[in-house]
C-alpha positions as a printed NumPy array, in Angstrom:
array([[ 87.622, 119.351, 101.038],
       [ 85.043, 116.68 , 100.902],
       [ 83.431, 115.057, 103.946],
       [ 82.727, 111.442, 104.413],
       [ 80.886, 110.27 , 107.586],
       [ 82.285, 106.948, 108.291],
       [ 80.702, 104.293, 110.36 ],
       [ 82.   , 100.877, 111.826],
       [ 80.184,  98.074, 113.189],
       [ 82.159,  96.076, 115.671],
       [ 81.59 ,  91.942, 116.648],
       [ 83.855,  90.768, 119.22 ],
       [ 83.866,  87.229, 119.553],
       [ 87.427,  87.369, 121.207],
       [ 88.222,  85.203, 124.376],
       [ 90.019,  88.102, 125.721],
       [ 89.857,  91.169, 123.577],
       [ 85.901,  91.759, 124.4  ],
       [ 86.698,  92.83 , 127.722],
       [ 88.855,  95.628, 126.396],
       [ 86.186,  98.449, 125.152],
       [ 88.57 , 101.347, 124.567],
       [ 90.035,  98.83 , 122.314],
       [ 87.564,  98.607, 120.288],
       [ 87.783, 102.687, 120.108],
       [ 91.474, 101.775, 119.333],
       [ 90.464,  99.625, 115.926],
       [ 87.844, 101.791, 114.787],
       [ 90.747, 104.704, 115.035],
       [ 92.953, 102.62 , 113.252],
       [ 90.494, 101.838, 110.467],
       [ 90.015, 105.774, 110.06 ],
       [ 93.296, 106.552, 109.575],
       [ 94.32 , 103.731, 106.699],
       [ 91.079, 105.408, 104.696],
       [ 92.002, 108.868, 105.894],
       [ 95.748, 107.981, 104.253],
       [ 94.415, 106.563, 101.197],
       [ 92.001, 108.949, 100.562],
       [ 93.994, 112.689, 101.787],
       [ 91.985, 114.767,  99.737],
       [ 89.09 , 114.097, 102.244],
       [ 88.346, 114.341, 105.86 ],
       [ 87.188, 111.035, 106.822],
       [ 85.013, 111.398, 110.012],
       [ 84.037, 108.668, 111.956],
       [ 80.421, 108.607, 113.521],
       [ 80.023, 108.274, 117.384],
       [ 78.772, 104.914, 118.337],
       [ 76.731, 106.7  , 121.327],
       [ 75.207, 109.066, 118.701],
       [ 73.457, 106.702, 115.812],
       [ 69.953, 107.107, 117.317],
       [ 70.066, 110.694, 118.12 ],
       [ 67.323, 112.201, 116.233],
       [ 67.662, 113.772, 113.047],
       [ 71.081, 112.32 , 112.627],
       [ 73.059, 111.615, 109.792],
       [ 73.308, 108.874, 108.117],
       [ 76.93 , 107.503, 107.24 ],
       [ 78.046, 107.332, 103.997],
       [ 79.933, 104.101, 104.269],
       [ 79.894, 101.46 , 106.693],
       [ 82.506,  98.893, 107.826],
       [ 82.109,  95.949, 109.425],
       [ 84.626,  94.458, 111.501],
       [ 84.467,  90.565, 113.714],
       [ 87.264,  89.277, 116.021],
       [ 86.997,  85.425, 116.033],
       [ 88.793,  82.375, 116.986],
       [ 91.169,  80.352, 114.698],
       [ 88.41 ,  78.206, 114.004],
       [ 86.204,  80.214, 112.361],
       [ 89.107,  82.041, 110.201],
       [ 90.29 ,  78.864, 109.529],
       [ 87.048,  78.14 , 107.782],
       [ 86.427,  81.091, 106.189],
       [ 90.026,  81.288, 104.442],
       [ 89.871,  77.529, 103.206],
       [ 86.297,  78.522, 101.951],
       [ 87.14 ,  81.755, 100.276],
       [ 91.225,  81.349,  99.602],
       [ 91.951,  78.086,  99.286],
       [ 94.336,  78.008, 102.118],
       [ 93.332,  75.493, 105.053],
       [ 94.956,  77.178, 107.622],
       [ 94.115,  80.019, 109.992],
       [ 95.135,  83.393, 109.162],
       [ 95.945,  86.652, 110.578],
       [ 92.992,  89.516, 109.032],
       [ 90.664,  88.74 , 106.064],
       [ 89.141,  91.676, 103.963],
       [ 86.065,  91.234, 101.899],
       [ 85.228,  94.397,  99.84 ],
       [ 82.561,  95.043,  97.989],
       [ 83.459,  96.135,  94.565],
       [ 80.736,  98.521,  93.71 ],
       [ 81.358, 100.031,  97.18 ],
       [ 84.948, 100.869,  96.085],
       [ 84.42 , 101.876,  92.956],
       [ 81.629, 104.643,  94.926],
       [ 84.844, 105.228,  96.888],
       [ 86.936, 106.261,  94.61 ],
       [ 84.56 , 108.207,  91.775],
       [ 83.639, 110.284,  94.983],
       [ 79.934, 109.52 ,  94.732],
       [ 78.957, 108.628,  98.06 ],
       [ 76.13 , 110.795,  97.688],
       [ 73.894, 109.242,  95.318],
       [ 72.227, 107.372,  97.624],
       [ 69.025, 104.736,  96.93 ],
       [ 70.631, 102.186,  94.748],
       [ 71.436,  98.509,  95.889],
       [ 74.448,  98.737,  97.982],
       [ 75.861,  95.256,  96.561],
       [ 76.595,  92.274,  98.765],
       [ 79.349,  91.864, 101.293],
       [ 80.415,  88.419, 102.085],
       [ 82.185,  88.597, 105.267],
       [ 80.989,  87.326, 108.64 ],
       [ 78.717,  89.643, 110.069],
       [ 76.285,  90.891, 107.295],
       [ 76.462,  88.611, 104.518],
       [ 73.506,  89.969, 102.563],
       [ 72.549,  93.086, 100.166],
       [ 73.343,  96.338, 101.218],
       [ 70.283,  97.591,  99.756],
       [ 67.957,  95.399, 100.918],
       [ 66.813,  94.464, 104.369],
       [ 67.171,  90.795, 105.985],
       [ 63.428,  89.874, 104.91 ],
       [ 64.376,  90.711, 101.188],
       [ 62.596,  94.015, 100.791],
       [ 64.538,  97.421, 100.017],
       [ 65.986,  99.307, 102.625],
       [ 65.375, 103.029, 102.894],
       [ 66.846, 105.135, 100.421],
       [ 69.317, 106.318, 102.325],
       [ 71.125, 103.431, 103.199],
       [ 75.368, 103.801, 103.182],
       [ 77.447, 101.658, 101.132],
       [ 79.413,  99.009, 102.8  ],
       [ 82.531,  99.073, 102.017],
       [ 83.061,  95.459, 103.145],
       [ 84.169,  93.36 , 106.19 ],
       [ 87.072,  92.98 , 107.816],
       [ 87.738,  89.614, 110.092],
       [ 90.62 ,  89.602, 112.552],
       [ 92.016,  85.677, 113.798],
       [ 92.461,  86.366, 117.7  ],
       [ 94.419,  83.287, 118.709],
       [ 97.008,  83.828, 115.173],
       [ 96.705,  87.42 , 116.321],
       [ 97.839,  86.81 , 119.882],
       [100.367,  84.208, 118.49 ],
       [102.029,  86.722, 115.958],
       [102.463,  89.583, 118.306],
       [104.299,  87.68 , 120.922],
       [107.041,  86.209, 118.113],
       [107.217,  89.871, 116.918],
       [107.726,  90.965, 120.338],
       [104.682,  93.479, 119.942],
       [101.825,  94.176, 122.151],
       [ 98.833,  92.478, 120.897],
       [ 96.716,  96.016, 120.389],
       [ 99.466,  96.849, 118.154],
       [ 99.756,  94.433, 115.961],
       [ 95.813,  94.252, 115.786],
       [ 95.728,  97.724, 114.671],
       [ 97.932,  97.421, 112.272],
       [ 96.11 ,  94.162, 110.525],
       [ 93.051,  96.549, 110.758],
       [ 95.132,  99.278, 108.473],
       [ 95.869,  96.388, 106.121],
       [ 92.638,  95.192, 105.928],
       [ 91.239,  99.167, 105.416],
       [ 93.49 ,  99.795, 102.684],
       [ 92.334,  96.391, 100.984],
       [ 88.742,  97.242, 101.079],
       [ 89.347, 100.674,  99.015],
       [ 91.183,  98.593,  96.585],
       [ 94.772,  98.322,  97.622],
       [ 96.551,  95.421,  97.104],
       [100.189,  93.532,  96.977],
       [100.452,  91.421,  94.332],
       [103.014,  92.962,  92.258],
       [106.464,  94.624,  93.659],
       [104.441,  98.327,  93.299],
       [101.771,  97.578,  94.408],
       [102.971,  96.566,  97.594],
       [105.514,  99.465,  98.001],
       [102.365, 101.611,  97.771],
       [100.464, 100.38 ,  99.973],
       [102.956,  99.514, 102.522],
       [103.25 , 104.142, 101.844],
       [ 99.981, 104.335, 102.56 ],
       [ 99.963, 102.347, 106.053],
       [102.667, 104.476, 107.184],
       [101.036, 107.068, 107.042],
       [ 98.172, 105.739, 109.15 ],
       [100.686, 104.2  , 111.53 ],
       [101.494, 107.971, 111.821],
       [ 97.771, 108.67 , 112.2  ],
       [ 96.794, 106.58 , 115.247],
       [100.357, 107.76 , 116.972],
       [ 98.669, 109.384, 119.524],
       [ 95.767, 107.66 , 120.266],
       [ 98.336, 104.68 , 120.415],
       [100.32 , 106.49 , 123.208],
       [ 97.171, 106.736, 124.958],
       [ 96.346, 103.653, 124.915],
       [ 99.96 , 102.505, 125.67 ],
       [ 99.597, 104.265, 129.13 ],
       [ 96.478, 103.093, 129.918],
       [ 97.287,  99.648, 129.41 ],
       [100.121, 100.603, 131.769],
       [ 97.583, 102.608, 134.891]])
């Protein structure tokens, strides 16, 4: 079985959320398990946050980044990019050469240009460093970005009767599964990858229940 060293960057612009750091634990789990589920042949690992500077370590293959911000800055961003001037739940914005890596299992053949994200929180080449010269060879893909509304987030849980953490993680599985190419637009489409986030639903079952009872203590 093939091994994939995932890592995810984290910006928490949340009013509330920020406070909350084994939440942020929470979402990175979640993310794991919608790209462990769509990809079962591998075993996704995620890297340690504490351990990126330890010497000699690893580089990650892939990289995700993922911003909470307020409904005014998601209401931008999906006007901007969708078309739709309202604020939404999650954005996803993937990176198609990324993907493509993804799939054709050739996260390996590092020291190419990475390609560009165009989320929130990078917004530049992959391969190349904010002053325009090449990064070191290497670098990991990035998959893409992944931008979660708090305030619609907050909003939706509480008319679905669902703790917020919940439904966040669960936006965070959508928004996974988009960024290795899953989508909705047709009737199979969506049956598959409403599959594939059941099975990371199943995943982060007992990190949930954790959480669940430490949100209780």
């Amino acid at each position: 079985m093939r091994h994939v060293l995932l890592a995810c960057t984290l910006c928490d612009r949340s009013e509330g959320w920020s406070v909350h750091k084994p939440f942020h634990q929470l979402l990175r789990h979640a993310l794991w398990a919608s790209l462990q589920s769509a990809s079962p042949s591998r075993r996704i690992v995620m890297e340690e946050e504490e351990g990126r500077e330890r010497q000699g370590h690893r580089p990650p293959d892939y990289v995700v980044d993922v911003s909470i911000v307020d409904d005014a800055v998601i209401h931008m961003m999906n006007r901007r990019h969708r078309g739709r001037d309202m604020p939404t739940n999650v954005l996803s914005f993937w990176d198609e050469q990324a993907c493509d890596a993804w799939h054709s299992m050739s996260w390996t053949s590092h020291g190419m240009s990475r390609g560009t994200s165009r989320g929130l929180s990078r917004g530049m080449s992959r391969g190349m460093s904010q002053d325009g010269r090449h990064r070191p060879s290497m670098a990991p893909w990035c998959l893409g970005d992944i931008i979660l509304g708090y305030q619609t987030v907050m909003k939706e849980s509480r008319a679905l009767s669902m703790t917020w953490y919940r439904h966040a993680c669960r936006l965070i599985i959508h928004g996974g599964l988009h960024l290795v190419g899953y989508t909705h637009g047709t009737e199979g489409a969506y049956r598959l990858m409403e599959q594939k986030a059941d099975k990371a639903w199943a995943l982060t079952r007992a990190a949930m229940r954790d959480y669940d009872e430490s949100m209780a203590g």
